[in-house]
GROMACS .gro file of C-alpha atoms in nm:
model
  175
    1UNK     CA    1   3.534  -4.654  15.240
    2UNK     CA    2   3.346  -4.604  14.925
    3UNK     CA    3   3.553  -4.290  14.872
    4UNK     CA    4   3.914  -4.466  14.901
    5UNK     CA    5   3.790  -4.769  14.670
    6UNK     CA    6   3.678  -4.476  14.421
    7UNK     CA    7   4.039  -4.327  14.427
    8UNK     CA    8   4.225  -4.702  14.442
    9UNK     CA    9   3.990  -4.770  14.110
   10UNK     CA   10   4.084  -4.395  13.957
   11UNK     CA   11   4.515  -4.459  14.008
   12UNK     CA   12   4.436  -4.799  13.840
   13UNK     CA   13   4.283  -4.691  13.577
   14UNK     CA   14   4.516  -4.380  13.501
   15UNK     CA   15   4.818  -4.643  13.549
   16UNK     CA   16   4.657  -4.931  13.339
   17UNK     CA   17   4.576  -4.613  13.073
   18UNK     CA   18   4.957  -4.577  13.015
   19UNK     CA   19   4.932  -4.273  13.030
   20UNK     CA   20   5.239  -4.094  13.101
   21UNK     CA   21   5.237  -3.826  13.334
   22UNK     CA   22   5.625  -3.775  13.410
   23UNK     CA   23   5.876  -3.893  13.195
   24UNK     CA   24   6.268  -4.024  13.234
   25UNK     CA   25   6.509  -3.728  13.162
   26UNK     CA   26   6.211  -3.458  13.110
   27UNK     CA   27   6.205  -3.104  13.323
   28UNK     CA   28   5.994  -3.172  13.616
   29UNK     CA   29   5.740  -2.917  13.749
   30UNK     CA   30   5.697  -2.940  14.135
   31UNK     CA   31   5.427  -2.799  14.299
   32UNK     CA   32   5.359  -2.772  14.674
   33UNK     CA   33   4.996  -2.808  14.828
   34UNK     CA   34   4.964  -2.394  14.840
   35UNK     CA   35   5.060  -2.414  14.487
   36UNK     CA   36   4.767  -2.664  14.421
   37UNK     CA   37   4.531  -2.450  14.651
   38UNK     CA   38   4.629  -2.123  14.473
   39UNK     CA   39   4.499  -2.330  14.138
   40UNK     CA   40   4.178  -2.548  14.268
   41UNK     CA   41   3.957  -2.265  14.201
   42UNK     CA   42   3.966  -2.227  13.846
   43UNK     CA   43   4.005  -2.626  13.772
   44UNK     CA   44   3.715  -2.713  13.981
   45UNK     CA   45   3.496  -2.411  13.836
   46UNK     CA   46   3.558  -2.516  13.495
   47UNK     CA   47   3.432  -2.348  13.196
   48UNK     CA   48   3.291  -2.717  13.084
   49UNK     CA   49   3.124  -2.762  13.435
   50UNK     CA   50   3.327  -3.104  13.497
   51UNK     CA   51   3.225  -3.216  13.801
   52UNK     CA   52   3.543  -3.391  13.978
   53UNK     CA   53   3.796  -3.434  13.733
   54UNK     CA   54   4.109  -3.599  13.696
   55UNK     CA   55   4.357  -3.306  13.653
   56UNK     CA   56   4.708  -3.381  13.514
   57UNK     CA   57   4.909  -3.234  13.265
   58UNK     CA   58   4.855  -3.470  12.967
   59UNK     CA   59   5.031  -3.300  12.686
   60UNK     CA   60   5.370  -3.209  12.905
   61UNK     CA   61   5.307  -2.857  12.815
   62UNK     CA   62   5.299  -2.678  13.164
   63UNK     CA   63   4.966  -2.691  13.252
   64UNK     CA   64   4.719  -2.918  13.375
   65UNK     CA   65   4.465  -3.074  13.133
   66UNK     CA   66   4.149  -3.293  13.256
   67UNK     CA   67   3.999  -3.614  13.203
   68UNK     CA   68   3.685  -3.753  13.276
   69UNK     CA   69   3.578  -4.090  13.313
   70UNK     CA   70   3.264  -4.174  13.190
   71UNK     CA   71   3.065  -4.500  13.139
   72UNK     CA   72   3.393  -4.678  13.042
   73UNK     CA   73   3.591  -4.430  12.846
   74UNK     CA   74   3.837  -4.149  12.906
   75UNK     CA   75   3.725  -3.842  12.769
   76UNK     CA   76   4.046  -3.585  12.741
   77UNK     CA   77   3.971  -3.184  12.770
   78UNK     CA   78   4.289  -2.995  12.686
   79UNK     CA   79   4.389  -2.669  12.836
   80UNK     CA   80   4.391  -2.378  12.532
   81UNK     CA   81   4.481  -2.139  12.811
   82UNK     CA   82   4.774  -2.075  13.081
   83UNK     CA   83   4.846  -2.284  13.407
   84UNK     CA   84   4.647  -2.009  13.645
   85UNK     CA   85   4.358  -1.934  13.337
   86UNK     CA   86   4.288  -2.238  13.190
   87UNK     CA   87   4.013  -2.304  12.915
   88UNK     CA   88   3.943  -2.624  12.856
   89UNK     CA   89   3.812  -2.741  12.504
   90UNK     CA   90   3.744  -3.100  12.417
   91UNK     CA   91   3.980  -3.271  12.230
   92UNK     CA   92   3.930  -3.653  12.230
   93UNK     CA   93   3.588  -3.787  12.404
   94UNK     CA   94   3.740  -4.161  12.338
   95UNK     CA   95   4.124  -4.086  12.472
   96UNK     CA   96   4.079  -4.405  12.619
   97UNK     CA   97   3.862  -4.685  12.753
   98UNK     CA   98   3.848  -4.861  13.064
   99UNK     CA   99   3.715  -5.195  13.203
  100UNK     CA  100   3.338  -5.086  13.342
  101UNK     CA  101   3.246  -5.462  13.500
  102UNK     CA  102   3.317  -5.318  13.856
  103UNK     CA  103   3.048  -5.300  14.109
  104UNK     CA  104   3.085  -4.954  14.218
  105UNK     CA  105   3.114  -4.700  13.966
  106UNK     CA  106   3.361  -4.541  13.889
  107UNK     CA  107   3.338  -4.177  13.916
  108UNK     CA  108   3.572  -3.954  14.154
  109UNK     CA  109   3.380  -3.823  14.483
  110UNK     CA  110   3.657  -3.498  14.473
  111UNK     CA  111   3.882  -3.348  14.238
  112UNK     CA  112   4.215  -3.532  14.171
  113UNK     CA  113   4.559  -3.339  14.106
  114UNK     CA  114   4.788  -3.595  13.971
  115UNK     CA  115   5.124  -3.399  14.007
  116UNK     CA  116   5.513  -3.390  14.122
  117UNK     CA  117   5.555  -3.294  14.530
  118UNK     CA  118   5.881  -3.366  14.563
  119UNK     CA  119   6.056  -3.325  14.184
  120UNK     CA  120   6.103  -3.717  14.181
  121UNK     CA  121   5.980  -3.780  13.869
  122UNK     CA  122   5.669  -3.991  14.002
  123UNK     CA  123   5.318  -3.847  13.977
  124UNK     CA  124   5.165  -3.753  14.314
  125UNK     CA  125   4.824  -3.670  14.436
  126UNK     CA  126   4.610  -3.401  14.563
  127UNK     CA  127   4.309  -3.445  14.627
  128UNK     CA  128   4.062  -3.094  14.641
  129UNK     CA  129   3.868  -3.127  14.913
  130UNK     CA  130   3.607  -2.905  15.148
  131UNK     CA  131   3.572  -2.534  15.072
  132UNK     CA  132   3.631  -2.312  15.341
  133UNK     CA  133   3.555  -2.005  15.415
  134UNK     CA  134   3.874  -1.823  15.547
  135UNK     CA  135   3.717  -1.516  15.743
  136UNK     CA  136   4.076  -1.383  15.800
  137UNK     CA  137   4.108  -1.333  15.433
  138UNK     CA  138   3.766  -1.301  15.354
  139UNK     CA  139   3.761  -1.558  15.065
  140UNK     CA  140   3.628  -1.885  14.991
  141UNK     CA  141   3.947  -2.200  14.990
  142UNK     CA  142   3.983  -2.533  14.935
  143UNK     CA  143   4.147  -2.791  15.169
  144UNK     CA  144   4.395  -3.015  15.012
  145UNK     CA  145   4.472  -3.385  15.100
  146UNK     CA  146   4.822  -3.514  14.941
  147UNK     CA  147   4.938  -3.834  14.900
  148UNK     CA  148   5.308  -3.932  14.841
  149UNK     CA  149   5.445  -4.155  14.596
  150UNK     CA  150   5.718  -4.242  14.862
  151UNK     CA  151   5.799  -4.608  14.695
  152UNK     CA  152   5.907  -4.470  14.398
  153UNK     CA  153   5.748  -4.786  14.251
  154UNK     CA  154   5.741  -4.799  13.874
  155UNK     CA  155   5.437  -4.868  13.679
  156UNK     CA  156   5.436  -5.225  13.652
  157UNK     CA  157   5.448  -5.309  14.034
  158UNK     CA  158   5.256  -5.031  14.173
  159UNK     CA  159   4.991  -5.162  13.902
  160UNK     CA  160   4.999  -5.514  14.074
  161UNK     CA  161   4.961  -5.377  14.433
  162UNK     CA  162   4.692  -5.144  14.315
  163UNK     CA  163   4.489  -5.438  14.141
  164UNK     CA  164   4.522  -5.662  14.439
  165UNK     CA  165   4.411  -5.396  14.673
  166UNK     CA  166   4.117  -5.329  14.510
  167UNK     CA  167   4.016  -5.675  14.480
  168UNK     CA  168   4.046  -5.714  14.833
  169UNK     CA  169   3.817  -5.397  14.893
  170UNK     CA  170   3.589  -5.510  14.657
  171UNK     CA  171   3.545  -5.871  14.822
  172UNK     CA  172   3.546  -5.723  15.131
  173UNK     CA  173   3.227  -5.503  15.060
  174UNK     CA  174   3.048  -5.850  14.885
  175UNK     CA  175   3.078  -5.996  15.191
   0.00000   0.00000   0.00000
């Protein structure tokens, strides 16, 4: 429970952010959950060691940047290096701030992939979860969860639903 209120609180903030992850008219890259699994490695291992991170392509230049939140401020690490060998350098520790006053804090419990399944223009996620070992290939993977944008909703109403959602949860655990 503690998990899904973590991830309701992390598309909130990244939608109440602005920040733009696909845009009207722009190429769109679309990426399947093997494509995501055949990248987790190198995002999760990081050269910053950022645990969990938000991972999204912030710039529109390919590849997948990171953010971190962090005691009520978005901290943006761009990608100096390729989509499959990133390095990450920091480039703005106050991208952005956020509203702290919540009860639970907001930090994400698994690294996030915020990125286009279906070329629809609308950000999905992946979330990087459990690495297995795969004895068959003899090599440490990750399992990936994926969750569909399937409204299509734009910002401003998916925003609203989000909000009142997490309200809900958080009232729910008060009580």
């Amino acid at each position: 429970m503690k998990n899904l209120i973590i991830i309701i609180a992390l598309i909130l903030i990244l939608l109440t952010l602005g920040i733009k992850l696909f845009y009207a008219g722009s190429p769109v890259n679309v990426y399947t959950k093997e494509d995501i699994k055949k990248l987790a490695d190198v995002y999760v291992r990081n050269n910053l060691e950022l645990k969990n991170p938000a991972i999204v392509d912030v710039d529109r230049d390919g590849d997948f940047d990171i953010l971190i939140f962090n005691d009520g401020k978005v901290e943006y690490y761009k990608n100096t290096g390729s989509l499959e060998k990133p390095f990450f350098v920091p480039e703005n520790m106050q991208y952005d701030k956020y509203n702290a006053a919540s009860l639970v804090d907001i930090a994400l419990p698994y690294p996030v992939f915020f990125a286009d399944k279906n070329g629809d223009g609308s950000p999905d996620m992946f979330v990087v979860k459990d690495k297995i070992y795969d004895s068959r290939e003899q090599k440490y993977e990750y399992k990936i969860l994926y969750a569909d944008n399937f409204l299509g909703l734009d910002t401003g109403v998916l925003i609203t639903i989000v909000l009142v959602l997490l309200i809900v949860v958080l009232i729910l655990i008060i009580l």
